[in-house]
């Protein structure tokens, strides 16, 4: 059976429709009013873009904004939402896929794709704040014994190669996903 998360991976928000953008902003506006925190998490990971390739609204948005790929369309959407968040006095956090297609300097990146260490390095070198949450070490809901205590404790979140960008590392997060 498929979890609820799988449905959203197949049918993401349509960034080609102004009504979809307004819907997202209305939802976030309500959440922002409820929670006084500095950060707002946009998500942005594992977005299935197949529908965007076929959608006339998405293709028009891409044409009108001189976007060449669906990754750039996602980036356009992320930037639009970030401007909205900033206008409400909030800062955006998103999973590391938000880097693809370009990202503003004010966004915070949550690095989870441990098989892509270059994403972590690029985010720090580009001046982004980063929260490390690598699946290889800090996804604690994986298969039994995958992340033993020794493996988790033995992981070095700030290797020598990244020490020059230490100020950009906000911290780490361990995940126990339940869907």
PDB file of C-alpha atoms in Angstrom:
ATOM      1  CA  UNK A   1       0.000   0.000   0.000  1.00  0.00           C
ATOM      2  CA  UNK A   2       1.072   3.564  -0.518  1.00  0.00           C
ATOM      3  CA  UNK A   3       1.409   6.107   2.250  1.00  0.00           C
ATOM      4  CA  UNK A   4      -0.051   9.592   2.136  1.00  0.00           C
ATOM      5  CA  UNK A   5       3.397  10.966   1.305  1.00  0.00           C
ATOM      6  CA  UNK A   6       3.439   8.928  -1.917  1.00  0.00           C
ATOM      7  CA  UNK A   7       0.282  10.684  -3.137  1.00  0.00           C
ATOM      8  CA  UNK A   8       1.910  14.090  -2.763  1.00  0.00           C
ATOM      9  CA  UNK A   9       5.092  12.937  -4.486  1.00  0.00           C
ATOM     10  CA  UNK A  10       3.000  12.049  -7.542  1.00  0.00           C
ATOM     11  CA  UNK A  11       0.791  15.164  -7.500  1.00  0.00           C
ATOM     12  CA  UNK A  12       2.769  18.194  -6.330  1.00  0.00           C
ATOM     13  CA  UNK A  13       1.387  21.727  -6.353  1.00  0.00           C
ATOM     14  CA  UNK A  14       1.112  23.159  -9.859  1.00  0.00           C
ATOM     15  CA  UNK A  15       3.412  26.213  -9.931  1.00  0.00           C
ATOM     16  CA  UNK A  16       1.903  27.215 -13.255  1.00  0.00           C
ATOM     17  CA  UNK A  17      -1.427  28.210 -11.732  1.00  0.00           C
ATOM     18  CA  UNK A  18      -1.747  31.527  -9.885  1.00  0.00           C
ATOM     19  CA  UNK A  19      -4.582  29.961  -7.876  1.00  0.00           C
ATOM     20  CA  UNK A  20      -2.196  27.248  -6.614  1.00  0.00           C
ATOM     21  CA  UNK A  21       0.345  29.869  -5.551  1.00  0.00           C
ATOM     22  CA  UNK A  22      -2.384  31.823  -3.772  1.00  0.00           C
ATOM     23  CA  UNK A  23      -3.549  28.616  -2.057  1.00  0.00           C
ATOM     24  CA  UNK A  24      -0.025  27.899  -0.768  1.00  0.00           C
ATOM     25  CA  UNK A  25       0.414  31.454   0.472  1.00  0.00           C
ATOM     26  CA  UNK A  26      -2.967  31.401   2.227  1.00  0.00           C
ATOM     27  CA  UNK A  27      -2.101  28.166   4.029  1.00  0.00           C
ATOM     28  CA  UNK A  28       1.318  29.455   5.060  1.00  0.00           C
ATOM     29  CA  UNK A  29      -0.182  32.799   6.152  1.00  0.00           C
ATOM     30  CA  UNK A  30      -2.454  30.925   8.562  1.00  0.00           C
ATOM     31  CA  UNK A  31       0.444  28.841   9.866  1.00  0.00           C
ATOM     32  CA  UNK A  32       2.678  31.890  10.243  1.00  0.00           C
ATOM     33  CA  UNK A  33      -0.009  33.581  12.339  1.00  0.00           C
ATOM     34  CA  UNK A  34      -0.224  30.511  14.582  1.00  0.00           C
ATOM     35  CA  UNK A  35       3.492  29.937  15.167  1.00  0.00           C
ATOM     36  CA  UNK A  36       5.846  32.716  16.326  1.00  0.00           C
ATOM     37  CA  UNK A  37       9.055  31.031  15.181  1.00  0.00           C
ATOM     38  CA  UNK A  38      11.711  32.537  12.934  1.00  0.00           C
ATOM     39  CA  UNK A  39      11.775  29.730  10.363  1.00  0.00           C
ATOM     40  CA  UNK A  40       9.232  28.278   7.942  1.00  0.00           C
ATOM     41  CA  UNK A  41       9.961  24.911   6.288  1.00  0.00           C
ATOM     42  CA  UNK A  42       9.007  24.690   2.603  1.00  0.00           C
ATOM     43  CA  UNK A  43       9.886  21.003   2.132  1.00  0.00           C
ATOM     44  CA  UNK A  44      10.949  20.871  -1.511  1.00  0.00           C
ATOM     45  CA  UNK A  45      12.300  17.315  -1.477  1.00  0.00           C
ATOM     46  CA  UNK A  46      11.452  14.441  -3.767  1.00  0.00           C
ATOM     47  CA  UNK A  47       9.183  16.561  -5.987  1.00  0.00           C
ATOM     48  CA  UNK A  48       7.872  14.477  -8.877  1.00  0.00           C
ATOM     49  CA  UNK A  49       7.937  16.819 -11.868  1.00  0.00           C
ATOM     50  CA  UNK A  50       6.459  14.519 -14.551  1.00  0.00           C
ATOM     51  CA  UNK A  51       3.111  16.343 -14.528  1.00  0.00           C
ATOM     52  CA  UNK A  52       4.873  19.687 -14.896  1.00  0.00           C
ATOM     53  CA  UNK A  53       6.390  18.516 -18.202  1.00  0.00           C
ATOM     54  CA  UNK A  54       2.871  17.916 -19.596  1.00  0.00           C
ATOM     55  CA  UNK A  55       1.031  20.776 -17.883  1.00  0.00           C
ATOM     56  CA  UNK A  56       0.312  23.731 -20.214  1.00  0.00           C
ATOM     57  CA  UNK A  57       0.188  26.122 -17.227  1.00  0.00           C
ATOM     58  CA  UNK A  58       3.624  25.023 -16.013  1.00  0.00           C
ATOM     59  CA  UNK A  59       5.069  25.204 -19.506  1.00  0.00           C
ATOM     60  CA  UNK A  60       3.627  28.710 -19.942  1.00  0.00           C
ATOM     61  CA  UNK A  61       5.110  29.797 -16.587  1.00  0.00           C
ATOM     62  CA  UNK A  62       8.465  28.407 -17.722  1.00  0.00           C
ATOM     63  CA  UNK A  63       8.241  30.221 -21.064  1.00  0.00           C
ATOM     64  CA  UNK A  64       7.135  33.518 -19.493  1.00  0.00           C
ATOM     65  CA  UNK A  65      10.009  33.422 -16.988  1.00  0.00           C
ATOM     66  CA  UNK A  66      12.660  32.069 -19.393  1.00  0.00           C
ATOM     67  CA  UNK A  67      13.033  28.844 -17.400  1.00  0.00           C
ATOM     68  CA  UNK A  68      14.638  25.960 -19.252  1.00  0.00           C
ATOM     69  CA  UNK A  69      13.947  23.008 -16.931  1.00  0.00           C
ATOM     70  CA  UNK A  70      11.370  21.855 -14.426  1.00  0.00           C
ATOM     71  CA  UNK A  71      14.100  22.142 -11.760  1.00  0.00           C
ATOM     72  CA  UNK A  72      14.286  25.855 -12.580  1.00  0.00           C
ATOM     73  CA  UNK A  73      10.492  26.009 -12.290  1.00  0.00           C
ATOM     74  CA  UNK A  74      10.723  24.484  -8.821  1.00  0.00           C
ATOM     75  CA  UNK A  75      13.404  27.021  -7.971  1.00  0.00           C
ATOM     76  CA  UNK A  76      11.159  29.832  -9.267  1.00  0.00           C
ATOM     77  CA  UNK A  77       8.374  28.559  -6.967  1.00  0.00           C
ATOM     78  CA  UNK A  78      10.774  28.285  -4.008  1.00  0.00           C
ATOM     79  CA  UNK A  79      12.004  31.860  -4.583  1.00  0.00           C
ATOM     80  CA  UNK A  80       8.434  33.151  -4.837  1.00  0.00           C
ATOM     81  CA  UNK A  81       7.485  31.449  -1.579  1.00  0.00           C
ATOM     82  CA  UNK A  82      10.657  32.667   0.105  1.00  0.00           C
ATOM     83  CA  UNK A  83       9.831  36.280  -0.816  1.00  0.00           C
ATOM     84  CA  UNK A  84       6.397  35.719   0.702  1.00  0.00           C
ATOM     85  CA  UNK A  85       7.937  34.292   3.905  1.00  0.00           C
ATOM     86  CA  UNK A  86      10.449  37.139   4.127  1.00  0.00           C
ATOM     87  CA  UNK A  87       7.602  39.638   3.716  1.00  0.00           C
ATOM     88  CA  UNK A  88       6.011  38.054   6.783  1.00  0.00           C
ATOM     89  CA  UNK A  89       9.286  38.378   8.740  1.00  0.00           C
ATOM     90  CA  UNK A  90      10.199  34.687   8.406  1.00  0.00           C
ATOM     91  CA  UNK A  91      13.159  32.799   6.986  1.00  0.00           C
ATOM     92  CA  UNK A  92      12.861  29.701   4.819  1.00  0.00           C
ATOM     93  CA  UNK A  93      14.277  26.235   5.425  1.00  0.00           C
ATOM     94  CA  UNK A  94      14.071  23.465   2.841  1.00  0.00           C
ATOM     95  CA  UNK A  95      15.484  20.041   2.101  1.00  0.00           C
ATOM     96  CA  UNK A  96      18.656  20.099   0.015  1.00  0.00           C
ATOM     97  CA  UNK A  97      16.831  19.682  -3.312  1.00  0.00           C
ATOM     98  CA  UNK A  98      15.920  23.380  -3.079  1.00  0.00           C
ATOM     99  CA  UNK A  99      19.491  24.108  -4.188  1.00  0.00           C
ATOM    100  CA  UNK A 100      18.800  22.662  -7.637  1.00  0.00           C
ATOM    101  CA  UNK A 101      17.990  25.442 -10.072  1.00  0.00           C
ATOM    102  CA  UNK A 102      19.466  28.168  -7.858  1.00  0.00           C
ATOM    103  CA  UNK A 103      18.797  29.411  -4.348  1.00  0.00           C
ATOM    104  CA  UNK A 104      18.854  32.728  -2.553  1.00  0.00           C
ATOM    105  CA  UNK A 105      21.492  33.403   0.095  1.00  0.00           C
ATOM    106  CA  UNK A 106      18.944  33.796   2.878  1.00  0.00           C
ATOM    107  CA  UNK A 107      17.611  30.218   2.716  1.00  0.00           C
ATOM    108  CA  UNK A 108      18.680  27.526   5.167  1.00  0.00           C
ATOM    109  CA  UNK A 109      19.349  24.096   3.692  1.00  0.00           C
ATOM    110  CA  UNK A 110      18.641  20.785   5.395  1.00  0.00           C
ATOM    111  CA  UNK A 111      21.139  18.317   3.936  1.00  0.00           C
ATOM    112  CA  UNK A 112      19.685  14.820   3.970  1.00  0.00           C
ATOM    113  CA  UNK A 113      21.054  13.111   0.846  1.00  0.00           C
ATOM    114  CA  UNK A 114      24.193  11.620   2.348  1.00  0.00           C
ATOM    115  CA  UNK A 115      25.057  10.054  -1.013  1.00  0.00           C
ATOM    116  CA  UNK A 116      25.473  13.612  -2.346  1.00  0.00           C
ATOM    117  CA  UNK A 117      28.141  15.216  -0.110  1.00  0.00           C
ATOM    118  CA  UNK A 118      28.822  17.820  -2.800  1.00  0.00           C
ATOM    119  CA  UNK A 119      25.411  19.335  -2.000  1.00  0.00           C
ATOM    120  CA  UNK A 120      26.478  19.931   1.607  1.00  0.00           C
ATOM    121  CA  UNK A 121      29.810  21.380   0.525  1.00  0.00           C
ATOM    122  CA  UNK A 122      28.213  23.646  -2.102  1.00  0.00           C
ATOM    123  CA  UNK A 123      25.596  24.941   0.331  1.00  0.00           C
ATOM    124  CA  UNK A 124      28.226  25.870   2.932  1.00  0.00           C
ATOM    125  CA  UNK A 125      30.646  27.329   0.379  1.00  0.00           C
ATOM    126  CA  UNK A 126      27.830  29.444  -1.089  1.00  0.00           C
ATOM    127  CA  UNK A 127      27.140  30.968   2.315  1.00  0.00           C
ATOM    128  CA  UNK A 128      23.977  29.073   3.189  1.00  0.00           C
ATOM    129  CA  UNK A 129      23.194  28.035   6.713  1.00  0.00           C
ATOM    130  CA  UNK A 130      22.917  24.253   6.901  1.00  0.00           C
ATOM    131  CA  UNK A 131      21.281  21.744   9.202  1.00  0.00           C
ATOM    132  CA  UNK A 132      22.755  18.301   8.655  1.00  0.00           C
ATOM    133  CA  UNK A 133      20.349  15.377   8.636  1.00  0.00           C
ATOM    134  CA  UNK A 134      22.121  12.729   6.538  1.00  0.00           C
ATOM    135  CA  UNK A 135      20.008   9.668   5.902  1.00  0.00           C
ATOM    136  CA  UNK A 136      23.016   7.367   6.186  1.00  0.00           C
ATOM    137  CA  UNK A 137      23.561   8.312   9.820  1.00  0.00           C
ATOM    138  CA  UNK A 138      20.567  10.175  11.235  1.00  0.00           C
ATOM    139  CA  UNK A 139      17.470   8.508   9.783  1.00  0.00           C
ATOM    140  CA  UNK A 140      16.690   6.380  12.800  1.00  0.00           C
ATOM    141  CA  UNK A 141      13.578   4.716  11.382  1.00  0.00           C
ATOM    142  CA  UNK A 142      15.388   2.707   8.696  1.00  0.00           C
ATOM    143  CA  UNK A 143      15.885  -0.995   8.593  1.00  0.00           C
ATOM    144  CA  UNK A 144      16.842  -2.676  11.860  1.00  0.00           C
ATOM    145  CA  UNK A 145      20.470  -2.162  12.874  1.00  0.00           C
ATOM    146  CA  UNK A 146      21.262   0.123   9.924  1.00  0.00           C
ATOM    147  CA  UNK A 147      22.212   3.009  12.161  1.00  0.00           C
ATOM    148  CA  UNK A 148      23.764   1.453  15.203  1.00  0.00           C
ATOM    149  CA  UNK A 149      24.715   3.611  18.144  1.00  0.00           C
ATOM    150  CA  UNK A 150      28.378   3.199  17.193  1.00  0.00           C
ATOM    151  CA  UNK A 151      27.716   4.316  13.609  1.00  0.00           C
ATOM    152  CA  UNK A 152      25.705   7.370  14.698  1.00  0.00           C
ATOM    153  CA  UNK A 153      28.229   8.394  17.364  1.00  0.00           C
ATOM    154  CA  UNK A 154      31.134   7.734  15.014  1.00  0.00           C
ATOM    155  CA  UNK A 155      29.824  10.123  12.363  1.00  0.00           C
ATOM    156  CA  UNK A 156      31.729  13.422  12.156  1.00  0.00           C
ATOM    157  CA  UNK A 157      29.315  16.226  11.245  1.00  0.00           C
ATOM    158  CA  UNK A 158      32.106  18.712  10.641  1.00  0.00           C
ATOM    159  CA  UNK A 159      35.061  17.026   8.957  1.00  0.00           C
ATOM    160  CA  UNK A 160      38.313  18.914   8.538  1.00  0.00           C
ATOM    161  CA  UNK A 161      37.446  19.653   4.891  1.00  0.00           C
ATOM    162  CA  UNK A 162      34.453  21.788   6.000  1.00  0.00           C
ATOM    163  CA  UNK A 163      35.898  23.549   9.051  1.00  0.00           C
ATOM    164  CA  UNK A 164      36.405  26.786   7.095  1.00  0.00           C
ATOM    165  CA  UNK A 165      32.599  27.048   6.833  1.00  0.00           C
ATOM    166  CA  UNK A 166      31.834  26.015  10.411  1.00  0.00           C
ATOM    167  CA  UNK A 167      29.794  29.154  11.103  1.00  0.00           C
ATOM    168  CA  UNK A 168      27.283  28.075   8.460  1.00  0.00           C
ATOM    169  CA  UNK A 169      26.486  24.810  10.219  1.00  0.00           C
ATOM    170  CA  UNK A 170      23.505  25.431  12.508  1.00  0.00           C
ATOM    171  CA  UNK A 171      23.319  21.892  13.837  1.00  0.00           C
ATOM    172  CA  UNK A 172      22.089  18.399  13.160  1.00  0.00           C
ATOM    173  CA  UNK A 173      18.705  16.673  13.189  1.00  0.00           C
ATOM    174  CA  UNK A 174      17.913  12.994  13.587  1.00  0.00           C
ATOM    175  CA  UNK A 175      14.695  11.775  11.975  1.00  0.00           C
ATOM    176  CA  UNK A 176      12.182   9.116  12.882  1.00  0.00           C
ATOM    177  CA  UNK A 177       9.689   9.281  10.040  1.00  0.00           C
ATOM    178  CA  UNK A 178       6.238   7.883  10.645  1.00  0.00           C
ATOM    179  CA  UNK A 179       3.702   8.002   7.843  1.00  0.00           C
TER     180      UNK A 179
END
